[in-house]
Amino acid sequence: MECEPERVYRCYRFEGLQIDMRVRRRKYMSLHRGPVPQARRTHERWSMDFVHDQLFGGRAFRVFTIVDQFSRQTPLLQPRFSFGGRDVVAALDRAIARTGTPVSITIDHGTGFTSKVLEEWTYRRSVKLDFIHPGKPTENGHIESFNGRLRDECLNVMQFE
């Protein structure tokens, strides 16, 4: 038996129930493009991610990290209390001014990386975003290894005010 949507809505309202009329959509601007090719030269492919920690007083902060997949050098380490899409783009502009533009950047689906500002920036700069599969951090092993060492050798050893 088929029901009209207006009748269902009226019945829900009569019973005091709420119905969610919004259509939720996922915001994935660029989906994973398959296996990421190996870097053949310096500053060709980068990986980036965030590391979270706390100050001595308990306030949380993040460190934005970028690693070159070929040379394992770090073009940028930027600590801040919060990062939005505009902050990520500004930091990338500073890194590119020193080293040059990469061909692609491997990232996860974090909130700072799925913004329209970053999508527009990559389009203007002709940089590809290679998203890893959700829940598979081993696909971005370069940055995960670097972040683990950063935590072991710096963040866990030092206390920041």
mmCIF file of C-alpha atoms in Angstrom:
data_model
loop_
_atom_site.group_PDB
_atom_site.id
_atom_site.type_symbol
_atom_site.label_atom_id
_atom_site.label_comp_id
_atom_site.label_asym_id
_atom_site.label_seq_id
_atom_site.Cartn_x
_atom_site.Cartn_y
_atom_site.Cartn_z
ATOM 1 C CA MET A 1 0.000 0.000 0.000
ATOM 2 C CA GLU A 2 1.372 3.358 -1.009
ATOM 3 C CA CYS A 3 1.088 6.424 1.252
ATOM 4 C CA GLU A 4 1.214 10.056 0.283
ATOM 5 C CA PRO A 5 4.031 11.998 1.946
ATOM 6 C CA GLU A 6 1.629 14.731 3.128
ATOM 7 C CA ARG A 7 -0.549 12.177 4.923
ATOM 8 C CA VAL A 8 2.464 10.562 6.644
ATOM 9 C CA TYR A 9 3.703 13.989 7.698
ATOM 10 C CA ARG A 10 0.237 14.916 9.073
ATOM 11 C CA CYS A 11 0.063 11.643 11.044
ATOM 12 C CA TYR A 12 3.545 12.195 12.497
ATOM 13 C CA ARG A 13 2.625 15.746 13.522
ATOM 14 C CA PHE A 14 -0.634 14.535 15.116
ATOM 15 C CA GLU A 15 1.294 12.019 17.254
ATOM 16 C CA GLY A 16 3.875 14.663 18.223
ATOM 17 C CA LEU A 17 6.694 12.929 16.339
ATOM 18 C CA GLN A 18 9.311 14.677 14.277
ATOM 19 C CA ILE A 19 10.371 13.660 10.830
ATOM 20 C CA ASP A 20 13.751 14.604 9.393
ATOM 21 C CA MET A 21 13.043 16.053 5.954
ATOM 22 C CA ARG A 22 16.634 17.007 5.156
ATOM 23 C CA VAL A 23 18.599 15.006 2.663
ATOM 24 C CA ARG A 24 22.068 14.550 4.084
ATOM 25 C CA ARG A 25 24.884 14.411 1.633
ATOM 26 C CA ARG A 26 28.531 13.644 2.162
ATOM 27 C CA LYS A 27 30.981 16.286 1.144
ATOM 28 C CA TYR A 28 33.751 14.516 -0.691
ATOM 29 C CA MET A 29 35.026 16.901 -3.319
ATOM 30 C CA SER A 30 37.764 14.584 -4.552
ATOM 31 C CA LEU A 31 37.545 10.868 -4.002
ATOM 32 C CA HIS A 32 40.447 8.457 -3.790
ATOM 33 C CA ARG A 33 42.022 8.045 -7.211
ATOM 34 C CA GLY A 34 43.520 4.617 -6.680
ATOM 35 C CA PRO A 35 47.053 3.714 -5.609
ATOM 36 C CA VAL A 36 49.347 6.707 -5.247
ATOM 37 C CA PRO A 37 52.353 6.555 -7.609
ATOM 38 C CA GLN A 38 55.831 6.618 -6.097
ATOM 39 C CA ALA A 39 57.658 9.947 -6.037
ATOM 40 C CA ARG A 40 60.634 10.095 -8.416
ATOM 41 C CA ARG A 41 62.089 13.463 -7.398
ATOM 42 C CA THR A 42 62.102 15.928 -4.513
ATOM 43 C CA HIS A 43 58.976 18.036 -3.985
ATOM 44 C CA GLU A 44 56.928 15.992 -6.447
ATOM 45 C CA ARG A 45 54.554 14.371 -3.935
ATOM 46 C CA TRP A 46 53.791 15.526 -0.412
ATOM 47 C CA SER A 47 51.849 14.022 2.478
ATOM 48 C CA MET A 48 50.154 16.144 5.118
ATOM 49 C CA ASP A 49 48.281 15.598 8.368
ATOM 50 C CA PHE A 50 47.687 17.044 11.848
ATOM 51 C CA VAL A 51 49.154 16.021 15.217
ATOM 52 C CA HIS A 52 47.124 16.851 18.331
ATOM 53 C CA ASP A 53 48.560 17.589 21.788
ATOM 54 C CA GLN A 54 47.972 19.693 24.921
ATOM 55 C CA LEU A 55 49.782 22.559 26.554
ATOM 56 C CA PHE A 56 50.878 22.343 30.189
ATOM 57 C CA GLY A 57 47.675 24.144 31.215
ATOM 58 C CA GLY A 58 45.461 21.657 29.350
ATOM 59 C CA ARG A 59 44.618 23.730 26.267
ATOM 60 C CA ALA A 60 44.641 21.626 23.084
ATOM 61 C CA PHE A 61 46.710 22.547 20.044
ATOM 62 C CA ARG A 62 47.478 21.033 16.660
ATOM 63 C CA VAL A 63 50.630 20.806 14.584
ATOM 64 C CA PHE A 64 50.172 20.879 10.802
ATOM 65 C CA THR A 65 52.868 18.678 9.242
ATOM 66 C CA ILE A 66 53.948 18.241 5.631
ATOM 67 C CA VAL A 67 56.471 15.603 4.488
ATOM 68 C CA ASP A 68 58.076 15.191 1.069
ATOM 69 C CA GLN A 69 57.587 11.547 0.058
ATOM 70 C CA PHE A 70 60.867 11.307 -1.874
ATOM 71 C CA SER A 71 63.413 13.061 0.355
ATOM 72 C CA ARG A 72 61.508 12.679 3.679
ATOM 73 C CA GLN A 73 62.200 16.380 4.329
ATOM 74 C CA THR A 74 59.665 18.540 6.098
ATOM 75 C CA PRO A 75 58.777 21.713 4.192
ATOM 76 C CA LEU A 76 56.500 22.899 7.024
ATOM 77 C CA LEU A 77 55.661 22.332 10.688
ATOM 78 C CA GLN A 78 53.059 24.797 11.932
ATOM 79 C CA PRO A 79 51.568 24.717 15.456
ATOM 80 C CA ARG A 80 48.254 26.513 16.097
ATOM 81 C CA PHE A 81 45.259 26.247 18.363
ATOM 82 C CA SER A 82 42.863 25.705 15.467
ATOM 83 C CA PHE A 83 43.147 25.123 11.737
ATOM 84 C CA GLY A 84 40.518 25.880 9.137
ATOM 85 C CA GLY A 85 40.688 25.550 5.382
ATOM 86 C CA ARG A 86 42.056 29.093 4.983
ATOM 87 C CA ASP A 87 44.820 28.402 7.517
ATOM 88 C CA VAL A 88 45.843 25.241 5.648
ATOM 89 C CA VAL A 89 45.958 27.158 2.349
ATOM 90 C CA ALA A 90 48.051 29.975 3.881
ATOM 91 C CA ALA A 91 50.503 27.436 5.307
ATOM 92 C CA LEU A 92 50.737 25.637 1.949
ATOM 93 C CA ASP A 93 51.460 28.950 0.205
ATOM 94 C CA ARG A 94 54.361 29.568 2.613
ATOM 95 C CA ALA A 95 55.763 26.062 2.004
ATOM 96 C CA ILE A 96 55.460 26.402 -1.776
ATOM 97 C CA ALA A 97 57.202 29.788 -1.733
ATOM 98 C CA ARG A 98 60.271 28.039 -0.242
ATOM 99 C CA THR A 99 60.294 24.748 -2.134
ATOM 100 C CA GLY A 100 58.076 24.851 -5.220
ATOM 101 C CA THR A 101 54.696 23.369 -6.099
ATOM 102 C CA PRO A 102 54.143 19.604 -5.732
ATOM 103 C CA VAL A 103 52.314 17.522 -8.331
ATOM 104 C CA SER A 104 50.054 15.881 -5.723
ATOM 105 C CA ILE A 105 49.374 15.850 -1.999
ATOM 106 C CA THR A 106 48.263 12.713 -0.142
ATOM 107 C CA ILE A 107 45.800 13.432 2.695
ATOM 108 C CA ASP A 108 43.045 11.880 4.768
ATOM 109 C CA HIS A 109 39.440 13.073 5.008
ATOM 110 C CA GLY A 110 40.076 15.414 7.956
ATOM 111 C CA THR A 111 38.031 18.567 8.444
ATOM 112 C CA GLY A 112 40.881 20.861 7.449
ATOM 113 C CA PHE A 113 41.379 18.981 4.185
ATOM 114 C CA THR A 114 37.810 18.670 2.875
ATOM 115 C CA SER A 115 37.102 22.400 2.660
ATOM 116 C CA LYS A 116 36.057 24.207 -0.487
ATOM 117 C CA VAL A 117 38.889 26.692 0.062
ATOM 118 C CA LEU A 118 41.494 23.933 -0.275
ATOM 119 C CA GLU A 119 39.664 22.469 -3.274
ATOM 120 C CA GLU A 120 39.744 25.845 -5.022
ATOM 121 C CA TRP A 121 43.411 26.346 -4.111
ATOM 122 C CA THR A 122 44.408 22.983 -5.611
ATOM 123 C CA TYR A 123 42.483 23.789 -8.786
ATOM 124 C CA ARG A 124 44.245 27.163 -9.183
ATOM 125 C CA ARG A 125 47.680 25.600 -8.511
ATOM 126 C CA SER A 126 47.042 22.432 -10.600
ATOM 127 C CA VAL A 127 47.802 20.184 -7.633
ATOM 128 C CA LYS A 128 46.002 16.840 -7.267
ATOM 129 C CA LEU A 129 44.623 15.764 -3.897
ATOM 130 C CA ASP A 130 45.059 12.029 -3.326
ATOM 131 C CA PHE A 131 42.640 11.060 -0.560
ATOM 132 C CA ILE A 132 43.344 7.816 1.273
ATOM 133 C CA HIS A 133 40.514 5.402 2.033
ATOM 134 C CA PRO A 134 38.737 6.248 5.310
ATOM 135 C CA GLY A 135 40.130 4.222 8.205
ATOM 136 C CA LYS A 136 43.308 3.229 6.325
ATOM 137 C CA PRO A 137 46.121 5.427 7.710
ATOM 138 C CA THR A 138 48.734 2.988 6.391
ATOM 139 C CA GLU A 139 48.025 4.308 2.892
ATOM 140 C CA ASN A 140 49.662 7.563 4.021
ATOM 141 C CA GLY A 141 52.557 5.906 5.835
ATOM 142 C CA HIS A 142 55.080 8.692 5.172
ATOM 143 C CA ILE A 143 53.227 11.227 7.292
ATOM 144 C CA GLU A 144 52.086 8.717 9.923
ATOM 145 C CA SER A 145 55.691 7.623 10.497
ATOM 146 C CA PHE A 146 56.851 11.229 10.745
ATOM 147 C CA ASN A 147 54.047 12.144 13.150
ATOM 148 C CA GLY A 148 54.902 9.167 15.360
ATOM 149 C CA ARG A 149 58.536 10.268 15.582
ATOM 150 C CA LEU A 150 57.497 13.876 16.207
ATOM 151 C CA ARG A 151 55.343 12.704 19.097
ATOM 152 C CA ASP A 152 58.028 10.376 20.542
ATOM 153 C CA GLU A 153 60.993 12.732 20.203
ATOM 154 C CA CYS A 154 59.375 16.108 20.842
ATOM 155 C CA LEU A 155 55.794 16.242 22.083
ATOM 156 C CA ASN A 156 56.053 13.455 24.692
ATOM 157 C CA VAL A 157 59.444 14.729 25.953
ATOM 158 C CA MET A 158 58.649 18.441 26.240
ATOM 159 C CA GLN A 159 55.904 20.353 28.049
ATOM 160 C CA PHE A 160 54.777 23.566 26.391
ATOM 161 C CA GLU A 161 53.220 26.564 28.125
#
